[in-house]
PDB file of C-alpha atoms in Angstrom:
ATOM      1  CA  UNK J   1      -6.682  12.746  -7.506  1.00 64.00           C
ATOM      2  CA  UNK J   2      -6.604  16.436  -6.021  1.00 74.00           C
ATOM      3  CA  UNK J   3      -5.388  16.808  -2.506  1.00 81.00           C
ATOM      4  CA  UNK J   4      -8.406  17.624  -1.492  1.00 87.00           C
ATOM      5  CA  UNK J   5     -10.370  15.372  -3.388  1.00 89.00           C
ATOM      6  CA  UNK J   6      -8.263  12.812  -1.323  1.00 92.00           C
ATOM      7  CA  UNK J   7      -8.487  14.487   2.058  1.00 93.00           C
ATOM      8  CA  UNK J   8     -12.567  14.193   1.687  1.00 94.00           C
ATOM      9  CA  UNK J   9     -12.262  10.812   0.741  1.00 94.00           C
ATOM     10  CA  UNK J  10     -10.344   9.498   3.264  1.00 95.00           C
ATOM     11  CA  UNK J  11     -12.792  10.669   5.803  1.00 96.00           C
ATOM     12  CA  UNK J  12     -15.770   9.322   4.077  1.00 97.00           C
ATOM     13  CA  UNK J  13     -13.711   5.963   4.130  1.00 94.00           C
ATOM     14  CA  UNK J  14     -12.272   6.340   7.714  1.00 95.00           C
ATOM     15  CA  UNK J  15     -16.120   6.615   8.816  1.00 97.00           C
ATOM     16  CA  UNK J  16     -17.078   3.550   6.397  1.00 96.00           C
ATOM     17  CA  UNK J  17     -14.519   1.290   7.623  1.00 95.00           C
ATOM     18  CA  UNK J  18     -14.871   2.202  11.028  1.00 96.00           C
ATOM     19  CA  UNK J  19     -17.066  -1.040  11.320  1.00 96.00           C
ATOM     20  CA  UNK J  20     -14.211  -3.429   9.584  1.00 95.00           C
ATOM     21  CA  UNK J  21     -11.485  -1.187  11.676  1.00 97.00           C
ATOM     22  CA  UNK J  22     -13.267  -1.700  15.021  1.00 97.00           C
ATOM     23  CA  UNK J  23     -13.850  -5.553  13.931  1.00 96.00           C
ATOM     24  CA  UNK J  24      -9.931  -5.536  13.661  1.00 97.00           C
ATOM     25  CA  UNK J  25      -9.017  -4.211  16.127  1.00 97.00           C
ATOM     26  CA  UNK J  26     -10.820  -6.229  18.639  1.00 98.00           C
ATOM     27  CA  UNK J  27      -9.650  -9.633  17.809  1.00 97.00           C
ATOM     28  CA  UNK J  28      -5.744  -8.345  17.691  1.00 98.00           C
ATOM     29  CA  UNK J  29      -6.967  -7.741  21.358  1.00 97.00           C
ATOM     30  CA  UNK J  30      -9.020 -10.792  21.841  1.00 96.00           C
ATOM     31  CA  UNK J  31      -6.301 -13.464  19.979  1.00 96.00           C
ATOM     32  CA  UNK J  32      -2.929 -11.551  20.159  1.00 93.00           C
ATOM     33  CA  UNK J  33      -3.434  -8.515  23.019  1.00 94.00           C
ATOM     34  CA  UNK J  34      -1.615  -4.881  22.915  1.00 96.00           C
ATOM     35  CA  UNK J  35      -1.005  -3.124  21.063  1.00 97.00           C
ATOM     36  CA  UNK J  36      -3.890  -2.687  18.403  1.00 98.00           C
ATOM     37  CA  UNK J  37      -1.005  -0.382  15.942  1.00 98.00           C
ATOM     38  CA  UNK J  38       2.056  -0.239  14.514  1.00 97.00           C
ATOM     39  CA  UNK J  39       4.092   2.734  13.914  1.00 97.00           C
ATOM     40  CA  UNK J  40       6.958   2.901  12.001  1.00 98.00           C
ATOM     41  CA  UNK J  41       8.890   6.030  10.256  1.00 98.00           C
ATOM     42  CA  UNK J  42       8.735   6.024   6.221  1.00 98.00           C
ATOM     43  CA  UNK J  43       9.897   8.227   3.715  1.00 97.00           C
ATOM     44  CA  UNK J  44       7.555   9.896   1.842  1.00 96.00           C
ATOM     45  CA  UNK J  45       7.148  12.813  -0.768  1.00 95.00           C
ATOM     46  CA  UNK J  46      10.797  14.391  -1.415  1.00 95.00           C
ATOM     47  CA  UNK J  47      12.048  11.704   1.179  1.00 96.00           C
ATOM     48  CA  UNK J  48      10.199  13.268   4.130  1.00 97.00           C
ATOM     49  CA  UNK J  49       9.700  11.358   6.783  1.00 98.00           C
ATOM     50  CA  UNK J  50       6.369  10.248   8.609  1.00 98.00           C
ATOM     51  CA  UNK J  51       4.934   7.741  10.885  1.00 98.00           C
ATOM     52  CA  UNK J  52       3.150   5.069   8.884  1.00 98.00           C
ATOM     53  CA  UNK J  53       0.408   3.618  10.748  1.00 98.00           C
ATOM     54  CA  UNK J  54      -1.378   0.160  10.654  1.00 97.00           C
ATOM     55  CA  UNK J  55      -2.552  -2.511  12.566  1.00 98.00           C
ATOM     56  CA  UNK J  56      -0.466  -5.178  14.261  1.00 98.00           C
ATOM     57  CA  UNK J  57       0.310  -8.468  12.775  1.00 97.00           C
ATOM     58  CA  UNK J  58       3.179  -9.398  14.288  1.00 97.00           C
ATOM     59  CA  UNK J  59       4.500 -10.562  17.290  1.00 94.00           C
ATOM     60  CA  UNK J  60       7.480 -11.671  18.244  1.00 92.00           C
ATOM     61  CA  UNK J  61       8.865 -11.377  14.654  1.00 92.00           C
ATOM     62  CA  UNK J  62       6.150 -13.918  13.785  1.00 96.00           C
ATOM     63  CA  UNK J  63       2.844 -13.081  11.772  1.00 96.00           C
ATOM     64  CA  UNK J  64      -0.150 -13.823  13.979  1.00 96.00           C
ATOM     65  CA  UNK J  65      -3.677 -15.745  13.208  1.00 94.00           C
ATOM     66  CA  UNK J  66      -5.428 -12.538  13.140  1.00 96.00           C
ATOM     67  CA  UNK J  67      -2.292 -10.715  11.189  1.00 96.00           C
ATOM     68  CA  UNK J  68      -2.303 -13.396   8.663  1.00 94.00           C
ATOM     69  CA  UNK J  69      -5.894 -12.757   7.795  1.00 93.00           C
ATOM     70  CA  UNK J  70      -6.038  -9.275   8.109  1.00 94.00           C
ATOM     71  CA  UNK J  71      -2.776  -8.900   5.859  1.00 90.00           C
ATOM     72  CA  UNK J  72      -4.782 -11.170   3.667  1.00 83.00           C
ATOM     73  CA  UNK J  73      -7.972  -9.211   3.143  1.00 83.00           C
ATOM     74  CA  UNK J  74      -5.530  -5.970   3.259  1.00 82.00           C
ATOM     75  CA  UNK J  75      -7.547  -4.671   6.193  1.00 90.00           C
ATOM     76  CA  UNK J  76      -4.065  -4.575   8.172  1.00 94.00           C
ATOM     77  CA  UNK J  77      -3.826  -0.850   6.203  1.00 90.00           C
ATOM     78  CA  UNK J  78      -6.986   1.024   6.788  1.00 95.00           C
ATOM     79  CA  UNK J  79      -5.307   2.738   9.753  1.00 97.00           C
ATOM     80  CA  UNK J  80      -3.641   3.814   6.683  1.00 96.00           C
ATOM     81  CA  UNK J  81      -5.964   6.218   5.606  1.00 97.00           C
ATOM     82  CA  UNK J  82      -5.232   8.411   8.810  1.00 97.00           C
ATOM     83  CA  UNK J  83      -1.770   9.045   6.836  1.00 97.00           C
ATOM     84  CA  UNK J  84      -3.876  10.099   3.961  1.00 96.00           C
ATOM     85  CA  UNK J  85      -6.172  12.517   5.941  1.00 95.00           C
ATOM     86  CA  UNK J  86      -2.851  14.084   6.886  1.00 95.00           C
ATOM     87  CA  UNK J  87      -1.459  14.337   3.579  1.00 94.00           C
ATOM     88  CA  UNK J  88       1.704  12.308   4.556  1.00 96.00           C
ATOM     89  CA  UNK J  89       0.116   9.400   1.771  1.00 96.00           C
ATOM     90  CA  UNK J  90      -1.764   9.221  -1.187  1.00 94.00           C
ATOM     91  CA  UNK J  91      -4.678   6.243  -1.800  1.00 93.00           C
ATOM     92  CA  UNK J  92      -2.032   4.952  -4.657  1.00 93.00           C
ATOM     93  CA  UNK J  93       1.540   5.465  -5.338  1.00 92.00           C
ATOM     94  CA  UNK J  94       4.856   3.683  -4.452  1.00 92.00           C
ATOM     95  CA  UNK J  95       4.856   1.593  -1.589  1.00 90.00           C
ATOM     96  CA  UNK J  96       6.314   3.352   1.275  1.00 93.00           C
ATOM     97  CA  UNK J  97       9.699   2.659   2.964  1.00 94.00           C
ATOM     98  CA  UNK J  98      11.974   2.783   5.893  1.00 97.00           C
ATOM     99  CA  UNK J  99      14.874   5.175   5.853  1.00 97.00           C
ATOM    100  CA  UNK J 100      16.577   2.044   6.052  1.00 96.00           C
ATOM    101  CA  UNK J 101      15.502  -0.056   3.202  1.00 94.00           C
ATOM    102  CA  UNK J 102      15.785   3.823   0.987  1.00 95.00           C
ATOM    103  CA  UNK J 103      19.540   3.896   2.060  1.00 94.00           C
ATOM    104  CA  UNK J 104      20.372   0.234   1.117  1.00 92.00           C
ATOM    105  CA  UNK J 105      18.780   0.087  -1.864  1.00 91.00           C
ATOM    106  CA  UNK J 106      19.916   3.497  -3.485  1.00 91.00           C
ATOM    107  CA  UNK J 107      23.457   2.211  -3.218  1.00 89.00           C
ATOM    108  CA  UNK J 108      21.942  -0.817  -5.051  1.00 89.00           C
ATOM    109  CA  UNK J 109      19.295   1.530  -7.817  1.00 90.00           C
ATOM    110  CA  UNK J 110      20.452   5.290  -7.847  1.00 88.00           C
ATOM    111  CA  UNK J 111      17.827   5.139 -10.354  1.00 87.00           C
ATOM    112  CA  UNK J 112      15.013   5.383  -7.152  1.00 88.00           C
ATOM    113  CA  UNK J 113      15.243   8.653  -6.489  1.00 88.00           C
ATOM    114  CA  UNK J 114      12.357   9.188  -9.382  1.00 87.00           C
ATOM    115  CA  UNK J 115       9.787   7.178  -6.694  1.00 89.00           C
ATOM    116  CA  UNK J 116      10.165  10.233  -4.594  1.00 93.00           C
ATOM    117  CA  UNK J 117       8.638  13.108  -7.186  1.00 91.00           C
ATOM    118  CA  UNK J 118       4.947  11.884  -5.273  1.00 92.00           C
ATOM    119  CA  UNK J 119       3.594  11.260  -2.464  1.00 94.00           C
ATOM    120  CA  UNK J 120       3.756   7.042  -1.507  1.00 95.00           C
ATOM    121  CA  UNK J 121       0.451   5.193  -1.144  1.00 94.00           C
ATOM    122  CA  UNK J 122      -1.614   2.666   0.645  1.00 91.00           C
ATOM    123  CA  UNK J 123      -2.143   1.104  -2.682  1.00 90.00           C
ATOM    124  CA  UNK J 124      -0.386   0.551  -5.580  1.00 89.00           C
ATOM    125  CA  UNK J 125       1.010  -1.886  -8.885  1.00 85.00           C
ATOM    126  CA  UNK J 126       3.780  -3.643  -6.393  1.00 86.00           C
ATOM    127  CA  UNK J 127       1.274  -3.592  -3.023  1.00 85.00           C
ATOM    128  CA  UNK J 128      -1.674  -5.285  -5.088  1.00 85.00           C
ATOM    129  CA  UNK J 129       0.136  -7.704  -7.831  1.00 81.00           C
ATOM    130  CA  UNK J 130       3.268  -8.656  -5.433  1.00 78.00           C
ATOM    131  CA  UNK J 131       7.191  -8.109  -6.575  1.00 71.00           C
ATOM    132  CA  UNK J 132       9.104  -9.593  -8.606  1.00 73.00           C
ATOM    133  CA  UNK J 133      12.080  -8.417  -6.817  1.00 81.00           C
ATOM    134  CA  UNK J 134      14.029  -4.760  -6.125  1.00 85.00           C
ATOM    135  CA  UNK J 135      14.893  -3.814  -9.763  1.00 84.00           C
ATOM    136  CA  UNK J 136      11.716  -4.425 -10.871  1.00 84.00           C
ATOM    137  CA  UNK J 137       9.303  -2.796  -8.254  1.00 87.00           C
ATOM    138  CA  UNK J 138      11.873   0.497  -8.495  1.00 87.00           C
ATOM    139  CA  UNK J 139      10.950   0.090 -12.424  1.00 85.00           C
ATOM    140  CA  UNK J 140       7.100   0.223 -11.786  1.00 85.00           C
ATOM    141  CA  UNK J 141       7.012   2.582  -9.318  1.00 88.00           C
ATOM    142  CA  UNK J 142       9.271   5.431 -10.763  1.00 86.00           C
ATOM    143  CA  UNK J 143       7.321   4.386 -14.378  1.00 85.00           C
ATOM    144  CA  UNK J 144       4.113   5.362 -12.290  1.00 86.00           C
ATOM    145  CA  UNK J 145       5.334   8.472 -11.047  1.00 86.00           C
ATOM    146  CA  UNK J 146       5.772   9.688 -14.403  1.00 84.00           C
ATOM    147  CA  UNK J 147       3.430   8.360 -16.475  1.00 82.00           C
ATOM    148  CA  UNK J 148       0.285   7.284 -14.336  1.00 81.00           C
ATOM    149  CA  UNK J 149      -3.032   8.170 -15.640  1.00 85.00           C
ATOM    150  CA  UNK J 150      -6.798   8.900 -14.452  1.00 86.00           C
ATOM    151  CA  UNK J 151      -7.645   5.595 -15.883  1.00 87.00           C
ATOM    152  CA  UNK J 152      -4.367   3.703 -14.447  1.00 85.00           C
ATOM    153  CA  UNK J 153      -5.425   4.537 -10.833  1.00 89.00           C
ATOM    154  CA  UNK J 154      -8.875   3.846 -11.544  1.00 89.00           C
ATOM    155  CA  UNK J 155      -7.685  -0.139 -12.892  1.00 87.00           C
ATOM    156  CA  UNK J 156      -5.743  -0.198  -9.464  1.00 90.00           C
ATOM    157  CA  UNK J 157      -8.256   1.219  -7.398  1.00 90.00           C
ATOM    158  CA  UNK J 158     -10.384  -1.777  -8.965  1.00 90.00           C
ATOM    159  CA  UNK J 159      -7.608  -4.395  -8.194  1.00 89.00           C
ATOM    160  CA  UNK J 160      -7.095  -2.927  -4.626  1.00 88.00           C
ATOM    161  CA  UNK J 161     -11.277  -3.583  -3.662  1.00 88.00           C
ATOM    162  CA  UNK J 162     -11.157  -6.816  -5.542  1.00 89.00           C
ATOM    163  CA  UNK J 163      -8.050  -7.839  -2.813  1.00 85.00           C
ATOM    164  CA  UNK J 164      -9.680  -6.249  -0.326  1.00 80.00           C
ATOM    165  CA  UNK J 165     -12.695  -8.791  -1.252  1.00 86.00           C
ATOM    166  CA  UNK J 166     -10.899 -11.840  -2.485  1.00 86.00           C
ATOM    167  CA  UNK J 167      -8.151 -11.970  -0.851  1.00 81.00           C
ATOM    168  CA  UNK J 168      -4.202 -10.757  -2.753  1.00 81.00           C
ATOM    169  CA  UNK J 169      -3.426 -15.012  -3.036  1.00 84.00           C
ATOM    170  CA  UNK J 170      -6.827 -14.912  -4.974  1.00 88.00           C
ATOM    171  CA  UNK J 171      -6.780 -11.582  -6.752  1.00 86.00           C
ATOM    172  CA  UNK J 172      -3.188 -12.030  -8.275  1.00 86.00           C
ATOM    173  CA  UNK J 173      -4.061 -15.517  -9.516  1.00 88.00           C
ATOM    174  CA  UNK J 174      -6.849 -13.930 -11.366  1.00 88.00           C
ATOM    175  CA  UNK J 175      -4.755 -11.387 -12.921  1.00 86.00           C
ATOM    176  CA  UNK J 176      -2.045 -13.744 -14.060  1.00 84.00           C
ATOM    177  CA  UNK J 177      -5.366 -15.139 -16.492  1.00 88.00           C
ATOM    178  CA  UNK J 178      -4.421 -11.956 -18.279  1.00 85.00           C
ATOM    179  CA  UNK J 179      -1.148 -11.423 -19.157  1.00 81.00           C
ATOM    180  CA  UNK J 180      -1.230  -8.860 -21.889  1.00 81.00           C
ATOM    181  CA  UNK J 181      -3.823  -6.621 -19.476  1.00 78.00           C
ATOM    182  CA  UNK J 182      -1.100  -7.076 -16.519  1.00 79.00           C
ATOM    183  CA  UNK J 183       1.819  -5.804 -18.629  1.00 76.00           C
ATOM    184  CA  UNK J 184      -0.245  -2.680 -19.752  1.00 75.00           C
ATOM    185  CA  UNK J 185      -1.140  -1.922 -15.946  1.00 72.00           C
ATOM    186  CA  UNK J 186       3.253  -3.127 -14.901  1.00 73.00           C
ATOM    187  CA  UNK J 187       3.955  -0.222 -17.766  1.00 69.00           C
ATOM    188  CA  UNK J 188       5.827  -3.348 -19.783  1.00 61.00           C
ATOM    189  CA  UNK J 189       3.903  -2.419 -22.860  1.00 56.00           C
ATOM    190  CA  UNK J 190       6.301   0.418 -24.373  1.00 43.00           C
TER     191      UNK J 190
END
């Protein structure tokens, strides 16, 4: 999807969502009080950094009632698609991650750096069908960078509203009905 293409989109979505987003961010002040966001610095495109934004599910290193649920439905990442509007993110791509988690495991996976050549996203393979652990999600994500296609993002764009309706418990339960479909999306089908 063009940069542009992407910008437009996101507004058109930021103004859609504004309902679900306002919705949100009411009960994290009802149930759990301030603040509505988190920030935190991620590497993006060519390792820049940026502040990703989302609301707050946590508190006190514990998940809340209202985090649970919105990490559930995936609404916990429409803030999300201010990063987009910027151009820091992309709607799909490798999950974004701290400066931290890059530095630990690229001593583990030199092989990472290939995650890097675009830009991350609010969706992708590992955010919507879960991980199978380190070595694998690196695999899947530099394999997208490389060889994702109009008709990949379109199958995870699919997946992403079907978690954003179902639920990602639901949704990946679903998928796992399929297993030959779900290796062709993972890239395991060279």
């Amino acid at each position: 999807m063009s940069c542009r293409l992407e910008t437009a989109a996101a507004a058109a979505l930021l103004a859609a969502s504004a309902p679900l987003s306002l919705v949100s961010a009411a009960s994290i002040l009802m149930f759990d009080g301030p603040p509505v966001f988190f920030r935190q610095t991620r590497l993006g495109l060519h390792r820049r950094p940026f502040s990703l934004l989302k609301f707050r599910t946590m508190r006190d290193g514990e998940v809340t009632r209202v985090g649970r649920m919105l990490r559930d439905l995936g609404w916990d990442e429409l803030p999300q698609l201010v990063n987009v509007l910027c151009g820091e993110a992309s709607f799909i791509g490798p999950r974004p991650l701290t400066p931290e988690d890059v530095e630990r495991l690229s001593a583990e996976h030199p092989e990472m750096e290939g995650r890097f050549a675009v830009r991350p996203g609010i969706t992708g393979l590992i955010q919507v069908l879960g991980t199978r652990g380190a070595a694998f999600s690196i695999a899947v994500e530099n394999a997208y960078a490389h060889r994702a296609t109009a008709l990949h993002d379109a199958q995870i764009l699919s997946l992403t509203a079907g978690a954003f309706l179902l639920g990602k418990d639901r949704l990946r339960r679903i998928v796992a009905r399929f297993p030959a479909w779900k290796n062709q999306l993972l890239f395991l089908d060279f």
